Coordinates of C-alpha atoms in Angstrom, one line a residue:
M1 CA 71.3 90.8 124.4
I2 CA 72.8 93.9 122.9
K3 CA 70.4 96.2 121.0
A4 CA 71.3 97.5 117.5
A5 CA 71.1 101.1 118.7
D6 CA 73.5 100.4 121.6
M7 CA 75.9 98.6 119.2
M8 CA 75.9 101.6 116.9
I9 CA 76.6 103.9 119.8
A10 CA 79.3 101.5 121.0
R11 CA 81.1 101.6 117.6
R12 CA 80.9 105.3 117.4
A13 CA 82.2 105.7 121.0
D14 CA 85.0 103.3 120.3
T15 CA 86.0 105.0 117.1
K16 CA 85.9 108.4 118.8
A17 CA 87.9 107.2 121.8
R18 CA 90.7 105.8 119.6
A19 CA 90.8 108.9 117.4
D20 CA 90.8 111.3 120.4
F21 CA 93.4 109.4 122.3
A22 CA 95.7 109.4 119.2
T23 CA 95.2 113.1 118.8
W24 CA 95.7 113.9 122.5
K25 CA 98.8 111.8 122.7
M26 CA 100.3 113.5 119.7
M27 CA 99.5 116.9 121.1
A28 CA 101.1 115.9 124.4
K29 CA 104.3 114.9 122.5
L30 CA 104.3 118.3 120.8
N31 CA 104.0 120.1 124.1
G32 CA 100.4 121.2 123.4
A33 CA 98.7 119.3 126.3
S34 CA 97.9 122.5 128.2
A35 CA 95.6 123.5 125.3
L36 CA 93.5 120.4 125.7
P37 CA 90.2 120.3 127.6
A38 CA 90.2 119.2 131.2
E39 CA 88.7 115.8 130.3
A40 CA 91.6 115.1 127.9
Q41 CA 94.2 116.2 130.4
A42 CA 92.6 113.8 133.0
F43 CA 92.7 110.9 130.5
L44 CA 96.3 111.7 129.7
A45 CA 97.2 111.8 133.4
S46 CA 95.6 108.4 133.9
Y47 CA 97.6 107.2 130.9
Q48 CA 100.8 108.4 132.4
A49 CA 100.0 106.7 135.7
L50 CA 99.3 103.4 133.8
L51 CA 102.5 103.7 131.9
K52 CA 104.4 103.4 135.2
E53 CA 102.6 100.1 136.0
M54 CA 102.4 98.3 132.6
P55 CA 103.9 98.4 129.1
E56 CA 102.8 101.1 126.6
A57 CA 100.5 98.9 124.5
D58 CA 98.6 97.7 127.6
A59 CA 98.4 101.3 129.0
T60 CA 97.1 102.6 125.7
D61 CA 94.4 99.9 125.5
A62 CA 93.4 100.5 129.1
T63 CA 93.1 104.2 128.6
I64 CA 91.1 103.8 125.4
Q65 CA 88.7 101.4 127.2
L66 CA 88.2 104.1 129.9
M67 CA 87.5 106.7 127.3
Y68 CA 85.2 104.3 125.4
K69 CA 83.1 103.6 128.5
A70 CA 82.8 107.4 129.2
Y71 CA 81.9 108.2 125.6
F72 CA 79.4 105.3 125.5
A73 CA 77.6 106.8 128.6
E74 CA 77.8 110.3 127.1
M75 CA 76.3 109.2 123.8
G76 CA 73.2 107.7 125.5
G77 CA 74.2 104.0 125.7
K78 CA 72.2 101.9 128.1
G79 CA 73.8 99.7 130.7
T80 CA 77.4 98.6 130.5
A81 CA 79.4 99.3 127.4
P82 CA 79.6 96.1 125.2
D83 CA 82.9 94.8 124.0
V84 CA 83.1 96.2 120.5
R85 CA 86.2 94.4 119.5
A86 CA 84.5 91.0 120.0
Q87 CA 81.5 92.1 117.9
I88 CA 83.5 93.2 114.8
S89 CA 84.0 90.3 112.4
E90 CA 86.8 92.0 110.4
P91 CA 90.2 92.4 111.9
V92 CA 90.9 96.0 112.9
T93 CA 94.4 97.3 113.3
D94 CA 94.9 100.8 114.7
N95 CA 91.4 101.8 113.6
V96 CA 92.1 101.0 109.9
T97 CA 89.9 98.5 108.1
A98 CA 91.5 96.1 105.8
F99 CA 91.0 96.8 102.1
R100 CA 89.0 94.4 100.0
R101 CA 88.9 94.5 96.3
P102 CA 85.4 94.8 94.8
A103 CA 84.1 91.9 92.9
P104 CA 84.9 92.1 89.2
Q105 CA 81.9 93.3 87.1
K106 CA 80.7 91.0 84.4
T107 CA 80.8 92.6 81.0
K108 CA 78.6 91.4 78.2
P109 CA 80.4 90.4 75.0
K110 CA 80.4 93.0 72.3
T111 CA 78.5 92.3 69.1
A112 CA 79.0 93.8 65.7
A113 CA 76.0 96.1 66.3
D114 CA 77.5 97.5 69.5
T115 CA 80.8 98.6 67.8
K116 CA 80.9 101.8 65.9
P117 CA 82.8 101.9 62.6
K118 CA 85.8 104.2 63.1
L119 CA 87.4 106.2 60.3
P120 CA 91.1 106.1 60.2
V121 CA 92.9 109.3 61.0
A122 CA 94.7 109.3 57.7
L123 CA 91.4 109.3 55.8
I124 CA 90.1 112.3 57.8
F125 CA 93.4 114.1 57.2
A126 CA 93.2 113.4 53.5
C127 CA 89.6 114.8 53.4
L128 CA 90.7 118.0 55.2
V129 CA 93.6 118.5 52.7
V130 CA 91.2 118.1 49.7
I131 CA 88.8 120.6 51.2
Y132 CA 91.7 123.1 51.9
V133 CA 93.1 122.7 48.4
G134 CA 89.6 123.1 46.9
F135 CA 89.0 126.3 48.8
H136 CA 92.4 127.6 47.9
Y137 CA 91.8 127.2 44.2
Y138 CA 88.2 128.4 44.4
W139 CA 89.1 131.7 46.0
R140 CA 91.8 132.5 43.4

């Protein structure tokens, strides 16, 4: 049985592994691999070796699994790293969770007491004109 703490560590490790791999792979494409830490360069070297043996998608998954297991151990996970993908009930595609609309909120029907009487704009304008004209004649 997997403990809740280990499952939280596993999810964090999986997320970190996927994000780091995507970052490192992009830096390697931009010729910035030499600036990466030694650990990142080692994972990228293993990825390059796996690319020679299998398709890119499989090599990516295998490298991410290696990184995930290493991160799980670093973060304090006990025992072998659980399979996070099997534990997640929602489908995850490239570390993006599907959007779900929130449930519509129920609104109570408005009553006559809830609505405020609104003055029409024309009435307000007419009052301002009367006040202006009144002041104009008063000050003469």
